[in-house]
PDB file of C-alpha atoms and ligand atoms in Angstrom:
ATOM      1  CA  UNK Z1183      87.716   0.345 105.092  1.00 91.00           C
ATOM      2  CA  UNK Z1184      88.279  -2.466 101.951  1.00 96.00           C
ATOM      3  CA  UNK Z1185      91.402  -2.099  99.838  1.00 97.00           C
ATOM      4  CA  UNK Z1186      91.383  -5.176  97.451  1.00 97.00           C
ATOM      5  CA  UNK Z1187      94.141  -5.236  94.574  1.00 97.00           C
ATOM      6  CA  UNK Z1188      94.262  -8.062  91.813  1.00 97.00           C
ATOM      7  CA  UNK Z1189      91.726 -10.223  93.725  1.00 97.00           C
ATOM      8  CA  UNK Z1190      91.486 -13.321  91.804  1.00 97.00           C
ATOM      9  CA  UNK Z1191      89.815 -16.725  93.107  1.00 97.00           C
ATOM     10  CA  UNK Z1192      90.037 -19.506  90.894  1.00 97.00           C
ATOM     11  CA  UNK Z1193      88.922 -23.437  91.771  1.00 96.00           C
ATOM     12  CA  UNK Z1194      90.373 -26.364  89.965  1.00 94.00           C
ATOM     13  CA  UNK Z1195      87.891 -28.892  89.019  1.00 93.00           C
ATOM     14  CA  UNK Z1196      88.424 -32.448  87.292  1.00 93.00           C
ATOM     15  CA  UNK Z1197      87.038 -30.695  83.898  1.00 93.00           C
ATOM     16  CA  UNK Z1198      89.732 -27.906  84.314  1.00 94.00           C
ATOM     17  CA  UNK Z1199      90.044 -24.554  86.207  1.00 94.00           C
ATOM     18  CA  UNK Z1200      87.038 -22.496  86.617  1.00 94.00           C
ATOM     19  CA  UNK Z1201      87.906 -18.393  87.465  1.00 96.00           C
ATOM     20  CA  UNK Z1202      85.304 -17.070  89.743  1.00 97.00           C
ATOM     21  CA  UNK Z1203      87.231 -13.851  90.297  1.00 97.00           C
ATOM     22  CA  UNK Z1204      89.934 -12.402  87.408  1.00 97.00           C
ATOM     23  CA  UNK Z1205      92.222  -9.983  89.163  1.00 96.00           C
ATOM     24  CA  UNK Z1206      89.735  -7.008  90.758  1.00 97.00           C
ATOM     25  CA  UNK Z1207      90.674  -4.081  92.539  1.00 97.00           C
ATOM     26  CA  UNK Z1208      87.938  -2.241  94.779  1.00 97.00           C
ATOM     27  CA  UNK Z1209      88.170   0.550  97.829  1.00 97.00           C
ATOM     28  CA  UNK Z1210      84.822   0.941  99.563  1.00 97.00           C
ATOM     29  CA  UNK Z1211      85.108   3.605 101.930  1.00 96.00           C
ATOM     30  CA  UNK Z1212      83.446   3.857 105.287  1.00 96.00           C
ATOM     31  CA  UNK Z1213      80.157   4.648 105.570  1.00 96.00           C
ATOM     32  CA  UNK Z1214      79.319   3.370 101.823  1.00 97.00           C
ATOM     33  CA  UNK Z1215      76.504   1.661 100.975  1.00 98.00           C
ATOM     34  CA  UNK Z1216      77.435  -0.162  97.523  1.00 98.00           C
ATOM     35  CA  UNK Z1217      74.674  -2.950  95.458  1.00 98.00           C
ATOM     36  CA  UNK Z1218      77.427  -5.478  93.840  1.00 98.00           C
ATOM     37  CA  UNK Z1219      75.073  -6.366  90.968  1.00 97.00           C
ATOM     38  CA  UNK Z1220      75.881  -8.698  87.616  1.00 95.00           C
ATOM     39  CA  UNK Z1221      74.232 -11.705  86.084  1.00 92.00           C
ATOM     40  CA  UNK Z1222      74.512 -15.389  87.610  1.00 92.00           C
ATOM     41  CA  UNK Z1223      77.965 -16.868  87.910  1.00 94.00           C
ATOM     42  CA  UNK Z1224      79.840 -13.313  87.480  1.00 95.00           C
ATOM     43  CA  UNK Z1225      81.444 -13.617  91.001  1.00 96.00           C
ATOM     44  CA  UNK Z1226      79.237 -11.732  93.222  1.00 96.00           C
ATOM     45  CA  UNK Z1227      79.266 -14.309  95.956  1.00 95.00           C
ATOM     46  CA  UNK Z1228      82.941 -15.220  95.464  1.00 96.00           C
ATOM     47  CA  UNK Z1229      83.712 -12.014  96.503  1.00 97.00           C
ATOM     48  CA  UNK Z1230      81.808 -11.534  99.360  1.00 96.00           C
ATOM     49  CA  UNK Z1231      83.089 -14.767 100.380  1.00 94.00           C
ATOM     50  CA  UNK Z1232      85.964 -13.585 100.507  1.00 95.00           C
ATOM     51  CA  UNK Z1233      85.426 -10.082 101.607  1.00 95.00           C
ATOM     52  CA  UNK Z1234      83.309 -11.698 104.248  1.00 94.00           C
ATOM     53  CA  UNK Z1235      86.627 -14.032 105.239  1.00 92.00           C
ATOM     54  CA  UNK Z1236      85.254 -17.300 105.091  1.00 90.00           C
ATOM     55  CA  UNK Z1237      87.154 -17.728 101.796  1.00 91.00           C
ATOM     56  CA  UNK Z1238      90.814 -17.339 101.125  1.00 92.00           C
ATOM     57  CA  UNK Z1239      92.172 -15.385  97.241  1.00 94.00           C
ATOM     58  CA  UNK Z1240      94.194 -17.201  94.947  1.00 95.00           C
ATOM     59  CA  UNK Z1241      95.327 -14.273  94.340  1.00 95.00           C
ATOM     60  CA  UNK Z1242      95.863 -10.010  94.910  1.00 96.00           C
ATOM     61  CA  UNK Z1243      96.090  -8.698  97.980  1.00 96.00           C
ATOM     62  CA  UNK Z1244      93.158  -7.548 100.547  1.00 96.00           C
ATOM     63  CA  UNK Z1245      92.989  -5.255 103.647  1.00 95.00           C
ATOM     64  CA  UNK Z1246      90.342  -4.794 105.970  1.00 93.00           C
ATOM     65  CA  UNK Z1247      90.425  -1.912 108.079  1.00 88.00           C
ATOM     66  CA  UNK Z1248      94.190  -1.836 107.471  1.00 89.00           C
ATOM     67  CA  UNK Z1249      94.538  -5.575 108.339  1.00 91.00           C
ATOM     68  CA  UNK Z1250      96.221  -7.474 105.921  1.00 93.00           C
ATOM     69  CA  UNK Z1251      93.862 -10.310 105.269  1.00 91.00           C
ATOM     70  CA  UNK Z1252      96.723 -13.148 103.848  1.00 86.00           C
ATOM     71  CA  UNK Z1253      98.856 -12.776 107.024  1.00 89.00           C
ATOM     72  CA  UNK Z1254      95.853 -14.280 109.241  1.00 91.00           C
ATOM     73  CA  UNK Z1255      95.399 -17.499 110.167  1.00 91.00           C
ATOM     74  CA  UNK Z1256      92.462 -19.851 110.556  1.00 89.00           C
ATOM     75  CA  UNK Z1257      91.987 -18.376 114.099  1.00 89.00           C
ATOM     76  CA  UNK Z1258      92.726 -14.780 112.764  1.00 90.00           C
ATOM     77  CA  UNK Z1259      90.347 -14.260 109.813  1.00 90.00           C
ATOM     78  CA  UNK Z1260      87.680 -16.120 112.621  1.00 88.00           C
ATOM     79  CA  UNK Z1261      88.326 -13.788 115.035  1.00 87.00           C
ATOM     80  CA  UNK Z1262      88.116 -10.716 112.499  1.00 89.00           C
ATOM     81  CA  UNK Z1263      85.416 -11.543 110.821  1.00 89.00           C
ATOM     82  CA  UNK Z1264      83.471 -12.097 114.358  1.00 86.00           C
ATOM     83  CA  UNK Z1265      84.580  -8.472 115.171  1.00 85.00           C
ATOM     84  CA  UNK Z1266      84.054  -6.748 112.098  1.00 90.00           C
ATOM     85  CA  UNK Z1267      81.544  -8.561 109.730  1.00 94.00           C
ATOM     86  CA  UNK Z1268      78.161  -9.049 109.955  1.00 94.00           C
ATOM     87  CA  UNK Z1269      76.167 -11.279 107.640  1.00 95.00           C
ATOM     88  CA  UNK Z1270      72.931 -11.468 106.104  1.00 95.00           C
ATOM     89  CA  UNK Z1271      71.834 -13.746 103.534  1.00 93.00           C
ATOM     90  CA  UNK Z1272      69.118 -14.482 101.179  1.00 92.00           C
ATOM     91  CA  UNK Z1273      67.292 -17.552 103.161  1.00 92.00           C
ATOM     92  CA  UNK Z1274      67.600 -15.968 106.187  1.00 93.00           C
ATOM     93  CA  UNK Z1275      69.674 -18.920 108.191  1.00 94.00           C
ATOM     94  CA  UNK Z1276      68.132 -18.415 111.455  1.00 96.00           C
ATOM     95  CA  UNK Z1277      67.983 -22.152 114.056  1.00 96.00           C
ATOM     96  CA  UNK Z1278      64.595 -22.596 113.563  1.00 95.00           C
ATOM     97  CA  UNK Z1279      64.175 -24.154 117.302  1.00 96.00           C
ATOM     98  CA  UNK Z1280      65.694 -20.631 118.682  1.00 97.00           C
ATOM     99  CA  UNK Z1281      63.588 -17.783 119.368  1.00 97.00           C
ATOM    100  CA  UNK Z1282      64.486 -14.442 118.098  1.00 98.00           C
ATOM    101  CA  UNK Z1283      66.554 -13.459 121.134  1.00 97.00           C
ATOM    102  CA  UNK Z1284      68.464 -16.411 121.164  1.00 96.00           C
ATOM    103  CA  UNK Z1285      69.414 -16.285 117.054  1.00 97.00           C
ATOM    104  CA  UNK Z1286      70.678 -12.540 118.050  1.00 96.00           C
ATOM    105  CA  UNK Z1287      72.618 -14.286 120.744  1.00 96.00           C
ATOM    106  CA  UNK Z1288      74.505 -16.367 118.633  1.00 93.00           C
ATOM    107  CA  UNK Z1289      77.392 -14.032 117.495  1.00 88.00           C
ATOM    108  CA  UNK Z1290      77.850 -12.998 121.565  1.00 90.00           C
ATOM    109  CA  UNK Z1291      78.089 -16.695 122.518  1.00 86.00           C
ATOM    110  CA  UNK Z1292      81.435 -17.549 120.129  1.00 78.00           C
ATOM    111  CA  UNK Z1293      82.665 -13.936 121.542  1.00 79.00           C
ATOM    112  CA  UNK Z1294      82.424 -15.212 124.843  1.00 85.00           C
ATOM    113  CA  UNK Z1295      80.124 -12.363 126.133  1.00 90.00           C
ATOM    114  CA  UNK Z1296      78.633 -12.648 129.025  1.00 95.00           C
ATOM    115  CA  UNK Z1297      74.734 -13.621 129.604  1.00 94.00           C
ATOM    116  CA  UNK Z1298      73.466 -10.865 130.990  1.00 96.00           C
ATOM    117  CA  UNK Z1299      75.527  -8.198 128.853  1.00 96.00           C
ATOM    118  CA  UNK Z1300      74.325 -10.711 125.573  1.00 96.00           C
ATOM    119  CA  UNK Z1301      70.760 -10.355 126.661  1.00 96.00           C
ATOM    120  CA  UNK Z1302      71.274  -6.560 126.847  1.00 96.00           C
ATOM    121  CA  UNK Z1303      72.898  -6.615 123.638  1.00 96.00           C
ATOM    122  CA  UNK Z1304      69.997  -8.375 121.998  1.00 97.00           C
ATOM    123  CA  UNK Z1305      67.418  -6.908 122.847  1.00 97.00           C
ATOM    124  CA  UNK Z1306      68.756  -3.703 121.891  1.00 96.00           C
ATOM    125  CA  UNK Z1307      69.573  -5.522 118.142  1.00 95.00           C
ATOM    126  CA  UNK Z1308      66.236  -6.100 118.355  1.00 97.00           C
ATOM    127  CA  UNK Z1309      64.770  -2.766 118.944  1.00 95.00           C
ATOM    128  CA  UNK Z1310      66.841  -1.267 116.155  1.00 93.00           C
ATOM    129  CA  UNK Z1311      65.271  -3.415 113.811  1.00 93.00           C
ATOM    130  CA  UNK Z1312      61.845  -2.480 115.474  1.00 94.00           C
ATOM    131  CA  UNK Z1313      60.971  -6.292 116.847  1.00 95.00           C
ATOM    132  CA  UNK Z1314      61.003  -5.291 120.171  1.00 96.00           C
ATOM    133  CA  UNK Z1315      57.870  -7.436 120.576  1.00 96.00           C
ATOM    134  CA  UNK Z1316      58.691 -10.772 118.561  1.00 97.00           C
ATOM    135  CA  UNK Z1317      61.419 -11.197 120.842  1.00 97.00           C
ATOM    136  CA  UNK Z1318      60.486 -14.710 122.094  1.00 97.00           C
ATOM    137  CA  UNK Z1319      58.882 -15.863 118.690  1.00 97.00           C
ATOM    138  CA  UNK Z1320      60.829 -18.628 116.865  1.00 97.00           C
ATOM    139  CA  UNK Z1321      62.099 -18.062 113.252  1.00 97.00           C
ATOM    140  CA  UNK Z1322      58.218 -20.077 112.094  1.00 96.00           C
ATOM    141  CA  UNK Z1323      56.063 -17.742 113.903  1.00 97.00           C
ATOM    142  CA  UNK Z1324      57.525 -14.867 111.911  1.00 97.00           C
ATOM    143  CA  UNK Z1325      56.918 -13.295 108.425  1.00 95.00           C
ATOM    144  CA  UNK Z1326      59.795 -13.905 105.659  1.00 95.00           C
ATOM    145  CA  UNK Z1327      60.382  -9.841 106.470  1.00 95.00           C
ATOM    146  CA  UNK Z1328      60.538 -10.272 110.165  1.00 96.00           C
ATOM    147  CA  UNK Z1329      62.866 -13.233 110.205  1.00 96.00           C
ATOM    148  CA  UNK Z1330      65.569 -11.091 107.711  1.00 94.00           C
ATOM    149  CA  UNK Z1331      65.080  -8.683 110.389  1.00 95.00           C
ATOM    150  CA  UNK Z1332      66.270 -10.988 113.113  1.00 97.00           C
ATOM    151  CA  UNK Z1333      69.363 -12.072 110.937  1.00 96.00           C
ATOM    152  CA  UNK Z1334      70.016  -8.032 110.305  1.00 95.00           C
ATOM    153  CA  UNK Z1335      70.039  -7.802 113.988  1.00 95.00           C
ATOM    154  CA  UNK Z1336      72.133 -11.026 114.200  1.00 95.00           C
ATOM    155  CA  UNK Z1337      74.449  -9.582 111.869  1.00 94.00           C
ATOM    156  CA  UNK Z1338      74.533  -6.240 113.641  1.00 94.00           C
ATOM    157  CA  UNK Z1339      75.265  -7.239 117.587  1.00 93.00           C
ATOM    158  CA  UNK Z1340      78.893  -7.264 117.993  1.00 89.00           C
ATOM    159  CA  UNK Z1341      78.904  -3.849 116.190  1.00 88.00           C
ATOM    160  CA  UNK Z1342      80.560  -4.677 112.901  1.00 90.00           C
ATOM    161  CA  UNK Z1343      82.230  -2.506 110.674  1.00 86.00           C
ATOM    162  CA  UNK Z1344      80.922  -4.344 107.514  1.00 95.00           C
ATOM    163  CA  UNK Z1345      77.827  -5.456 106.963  1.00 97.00           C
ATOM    164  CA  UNK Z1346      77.579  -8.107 103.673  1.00 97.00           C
ATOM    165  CA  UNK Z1347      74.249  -8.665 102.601  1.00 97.00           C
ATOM    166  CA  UNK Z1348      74.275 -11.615  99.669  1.00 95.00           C
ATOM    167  CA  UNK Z1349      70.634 -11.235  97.602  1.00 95.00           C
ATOM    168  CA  UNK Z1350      68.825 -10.217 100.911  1.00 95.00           C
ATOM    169  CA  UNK Z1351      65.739  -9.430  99.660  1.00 95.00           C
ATOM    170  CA  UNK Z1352      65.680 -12.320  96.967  1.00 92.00           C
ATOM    171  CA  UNK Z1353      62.950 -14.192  98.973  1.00 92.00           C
ATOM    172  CA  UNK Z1354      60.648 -11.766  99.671  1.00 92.00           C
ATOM    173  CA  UNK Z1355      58.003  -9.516  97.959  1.00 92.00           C
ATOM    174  CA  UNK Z1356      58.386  -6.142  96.512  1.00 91.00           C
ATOM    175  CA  UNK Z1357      56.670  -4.162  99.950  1.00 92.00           C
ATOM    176  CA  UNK Z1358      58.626  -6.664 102.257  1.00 93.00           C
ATOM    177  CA  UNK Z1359      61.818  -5.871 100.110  1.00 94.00           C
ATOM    178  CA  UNK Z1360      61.434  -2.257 100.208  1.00 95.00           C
ATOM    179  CA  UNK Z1361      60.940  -2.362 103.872  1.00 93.00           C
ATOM    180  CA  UNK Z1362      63.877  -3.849 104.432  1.00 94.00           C
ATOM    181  CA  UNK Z1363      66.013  -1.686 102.451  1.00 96.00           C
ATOM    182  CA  UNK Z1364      64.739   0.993 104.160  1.00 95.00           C
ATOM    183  CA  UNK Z1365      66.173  -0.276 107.394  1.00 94.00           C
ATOM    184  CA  UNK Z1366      69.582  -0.779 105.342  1.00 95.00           C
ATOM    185  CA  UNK Z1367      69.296   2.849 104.644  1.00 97.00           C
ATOM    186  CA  UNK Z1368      68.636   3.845 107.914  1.00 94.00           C
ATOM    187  CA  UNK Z1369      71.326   1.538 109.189  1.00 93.00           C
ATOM    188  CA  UNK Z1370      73.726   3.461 106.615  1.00 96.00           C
ATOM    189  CA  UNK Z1371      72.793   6.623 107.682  1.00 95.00           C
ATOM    190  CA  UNK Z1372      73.954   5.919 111.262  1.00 92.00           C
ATOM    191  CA  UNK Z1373      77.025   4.710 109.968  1.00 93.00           C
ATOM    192  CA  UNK Z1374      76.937   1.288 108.762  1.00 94.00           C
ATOM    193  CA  UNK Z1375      79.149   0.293 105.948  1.00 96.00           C
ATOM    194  CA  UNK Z1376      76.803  -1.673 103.636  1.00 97.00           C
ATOM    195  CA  UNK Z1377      78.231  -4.088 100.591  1.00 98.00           C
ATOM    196  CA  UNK Z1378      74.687  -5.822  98.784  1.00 97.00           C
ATOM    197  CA  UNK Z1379      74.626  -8.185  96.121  1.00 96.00           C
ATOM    198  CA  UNK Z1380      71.508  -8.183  94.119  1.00 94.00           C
ATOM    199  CA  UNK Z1381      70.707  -9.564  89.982  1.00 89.00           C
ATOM    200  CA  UNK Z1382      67.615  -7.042  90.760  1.00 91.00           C
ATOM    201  CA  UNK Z1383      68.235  -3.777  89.258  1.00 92.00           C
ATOM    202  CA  UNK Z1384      65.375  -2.092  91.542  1.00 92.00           C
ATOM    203  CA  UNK Z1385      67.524  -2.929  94.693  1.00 94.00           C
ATOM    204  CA  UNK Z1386      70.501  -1.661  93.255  1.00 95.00           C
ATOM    205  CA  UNK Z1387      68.855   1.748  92.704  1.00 96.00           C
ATOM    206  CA  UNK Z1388      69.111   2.562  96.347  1.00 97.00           C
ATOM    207  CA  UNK Z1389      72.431   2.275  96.803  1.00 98.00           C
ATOM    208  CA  UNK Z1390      74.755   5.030  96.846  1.00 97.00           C
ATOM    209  CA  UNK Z1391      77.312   2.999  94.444  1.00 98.00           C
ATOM    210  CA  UNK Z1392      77.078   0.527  92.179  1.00 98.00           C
ATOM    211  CA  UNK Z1393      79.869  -2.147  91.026  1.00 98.00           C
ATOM    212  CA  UNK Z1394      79.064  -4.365  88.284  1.00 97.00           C
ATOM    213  CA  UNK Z1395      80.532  -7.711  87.848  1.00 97.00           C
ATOM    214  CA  UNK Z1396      80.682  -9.922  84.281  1.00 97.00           C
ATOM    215  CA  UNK Z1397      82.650 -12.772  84.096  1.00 97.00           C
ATOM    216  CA  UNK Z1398      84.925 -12.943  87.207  1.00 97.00           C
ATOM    217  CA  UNK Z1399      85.840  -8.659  86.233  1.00 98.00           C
ATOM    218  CA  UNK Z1400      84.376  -5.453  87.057  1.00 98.00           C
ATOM    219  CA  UNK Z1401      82.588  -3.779  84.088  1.00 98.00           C
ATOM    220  CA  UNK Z1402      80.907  -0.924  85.669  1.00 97.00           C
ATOM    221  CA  UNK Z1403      81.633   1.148  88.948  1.00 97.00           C
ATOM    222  CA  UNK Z1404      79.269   4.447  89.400  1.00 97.00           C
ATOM    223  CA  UNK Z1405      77.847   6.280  92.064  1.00 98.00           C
ATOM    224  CA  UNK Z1406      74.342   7.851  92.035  1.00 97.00           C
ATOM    225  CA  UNK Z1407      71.871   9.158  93.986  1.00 97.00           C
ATOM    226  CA  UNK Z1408      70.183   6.882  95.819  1.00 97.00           C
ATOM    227  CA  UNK Z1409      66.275   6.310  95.717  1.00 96.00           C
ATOM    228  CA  UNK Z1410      64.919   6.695  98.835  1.00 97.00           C
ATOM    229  CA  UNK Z1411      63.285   2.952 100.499  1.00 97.00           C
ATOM    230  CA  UNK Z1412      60.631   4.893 102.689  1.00 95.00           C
ATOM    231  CA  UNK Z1413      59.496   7.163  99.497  1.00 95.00           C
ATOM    232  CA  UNK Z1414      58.917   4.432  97.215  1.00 92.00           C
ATOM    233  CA  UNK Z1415      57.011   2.493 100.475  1.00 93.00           C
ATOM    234  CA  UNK Z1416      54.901   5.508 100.993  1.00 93.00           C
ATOM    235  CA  UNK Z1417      54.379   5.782  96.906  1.00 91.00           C
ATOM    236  CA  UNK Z1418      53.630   1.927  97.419  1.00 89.00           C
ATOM    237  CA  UNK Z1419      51.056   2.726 100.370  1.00 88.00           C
ATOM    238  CA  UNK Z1420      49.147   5.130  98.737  1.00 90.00           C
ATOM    239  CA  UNK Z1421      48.537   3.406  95.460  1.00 88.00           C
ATOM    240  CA  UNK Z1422      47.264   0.609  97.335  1.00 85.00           C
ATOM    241  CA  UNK Z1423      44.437   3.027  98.779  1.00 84.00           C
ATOM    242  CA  UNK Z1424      43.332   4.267  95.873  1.00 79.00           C
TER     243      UNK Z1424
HETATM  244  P1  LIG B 450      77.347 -15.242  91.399  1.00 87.87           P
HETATM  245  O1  LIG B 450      77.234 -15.124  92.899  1.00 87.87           O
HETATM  246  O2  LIG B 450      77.607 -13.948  90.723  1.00 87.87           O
HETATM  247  O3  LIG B 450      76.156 -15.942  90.815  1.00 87.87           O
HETATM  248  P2  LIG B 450      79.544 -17.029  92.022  1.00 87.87           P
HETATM  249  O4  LIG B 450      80.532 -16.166  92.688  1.00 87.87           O
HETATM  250  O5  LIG B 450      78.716 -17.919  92.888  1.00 87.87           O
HETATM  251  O6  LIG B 450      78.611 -16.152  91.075  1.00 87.87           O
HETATM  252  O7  LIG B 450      80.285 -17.955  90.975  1.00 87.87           O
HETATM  253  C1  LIG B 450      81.242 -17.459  90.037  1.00 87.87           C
HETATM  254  C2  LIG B 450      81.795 -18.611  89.209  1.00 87.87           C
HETATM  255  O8  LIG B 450      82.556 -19.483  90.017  1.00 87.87           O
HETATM  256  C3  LIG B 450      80.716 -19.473  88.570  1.00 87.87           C
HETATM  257  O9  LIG B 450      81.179 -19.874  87.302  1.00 87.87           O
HETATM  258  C4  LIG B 450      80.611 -20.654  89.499  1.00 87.87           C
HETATM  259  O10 LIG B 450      80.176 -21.793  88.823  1.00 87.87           O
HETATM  260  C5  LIG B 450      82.042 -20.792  89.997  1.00 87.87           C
HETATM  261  N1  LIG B 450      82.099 -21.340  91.373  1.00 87.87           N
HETATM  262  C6  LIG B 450      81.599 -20.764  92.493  1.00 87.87           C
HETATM  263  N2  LIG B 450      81.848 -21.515  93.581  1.00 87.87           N
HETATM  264  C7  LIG B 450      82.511 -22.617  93.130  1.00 87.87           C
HETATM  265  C8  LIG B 450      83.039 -23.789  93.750  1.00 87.87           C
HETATM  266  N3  LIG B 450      82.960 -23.969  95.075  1.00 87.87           N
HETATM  267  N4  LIG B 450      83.674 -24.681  92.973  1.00 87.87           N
HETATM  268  C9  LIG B 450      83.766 -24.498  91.655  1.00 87.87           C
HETATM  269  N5  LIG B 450      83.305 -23.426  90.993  1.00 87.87           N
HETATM  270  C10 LIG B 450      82.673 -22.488  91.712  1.00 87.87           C
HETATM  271 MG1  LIG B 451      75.600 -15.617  94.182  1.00 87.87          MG
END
């Protein structure tokens, strides 16, 4: 699904040339679900910026699902990252003025989809991520855990390939957090190719791969067997009772 070789990013400031990203080469295969972890200002969102392609490398070469990224234009890398990437990030960025079936919309609307099939569409976003009911809410009159699960649906209607997930649990609290990777999980399960960038090391544990990023490089890439979201919620539940 990702082939990356030599990835480098680097930005030239007035006080001299910073390198985000120092020549890193990655496959992710379909169907992985992989926590991109590393301390602040290793590169973790420079390269889902650019995995994501709303960023172009200043170096190395990239394909997505064969595509080689470079040749694209402005319209190109738009019009594949609309088809095959779905976002989620840590604050949510849902319009606040938009209920939840309209913030699912959103993706549909720059395809050009029509109403009726978008509404479909939505709705059944919506029931994935079990918010069948807070369909008409608006992003205030839901928790922190329901409005990430608007933006997962968001992120999920056009029926990427790829879904990036930048610190999505950072703003909420451990049960909320589990919850949600628990729907991640499930989401994998059925198919979903799932990149995640967390500092949290507790996240990272339910992934089925882990890359590690220091200083614009990769310093660690292992897989593991993943810790199961619902088992630690039930663990979670039952403590809480007694
Ligand atoms: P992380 O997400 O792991 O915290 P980033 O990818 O955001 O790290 O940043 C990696 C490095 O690149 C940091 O040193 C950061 O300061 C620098 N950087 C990121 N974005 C920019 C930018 N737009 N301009 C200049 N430097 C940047
Ligand atoms: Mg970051």
């Amino acid at each position: 699904m990702i082939e990356i070789r030599d990835l480098a990013r680097a930005y030239e400031l007035d006080s001299g040339r910073v390198v985000a990203l120092d020549g890193v080469s990655l496959d992710i295969d379909e169907g992985d679900m992989v926590a991109v972890m590393g301390p602040s200002g290793s590169g973790k969102s420079t390269l889902m910026n650019l995995l994501g392609c709303l960023d172009r490398p200043t170096g190395g070469l990239y394909r997505l699902a064969g595509v080689p990224v470079e040749t694209l234009d402005k319209d190109g890398l738009a019009a594949l990252r609309n088809r095959r990437i779905g976002f989620v990030f840590q604050q949510f960025n849902l319009l606040p003025r938009t209920d939840a079936l309209g913030n699912v919309e959103l993706p549909m609307i720059y395809a050009g989809v029509d109403r009726r099939t978008r509404r479909e569409k939505a709705l059944r976003a919506l029931a994935r991520v079990g918010l069948s009911e807070r369909a008409h809410h608006r992003p205030t009159q839901l928790s922190g855990g329901q409005q990430q699960r608007v933006a997962i649906a968001r992120a999920l209607v056009n029926d990427p390939s790829l879904l990036l997930a930048d610190e999505p649990t950072g703003a909420l609290d451990s049960r909320t957090a589990l919850e949600i990777l628990a729907l991640f999980q499930e989401l994998n399960r059925e198919g979903v190719t799932l990149v995640l960038v967390t500092h949290d090391a507790d996240v990272g544990r339910h992934a089925r791969r882990v890359v590690r990023f220091r200083d614009g490089r990769i310093v660690e890439d292992r897989r593991q067997e993943p810790l199961d979201a619902r088992v630690a919620l039930e663990a979670m539940t039952r403590e809480t009772a007694a």
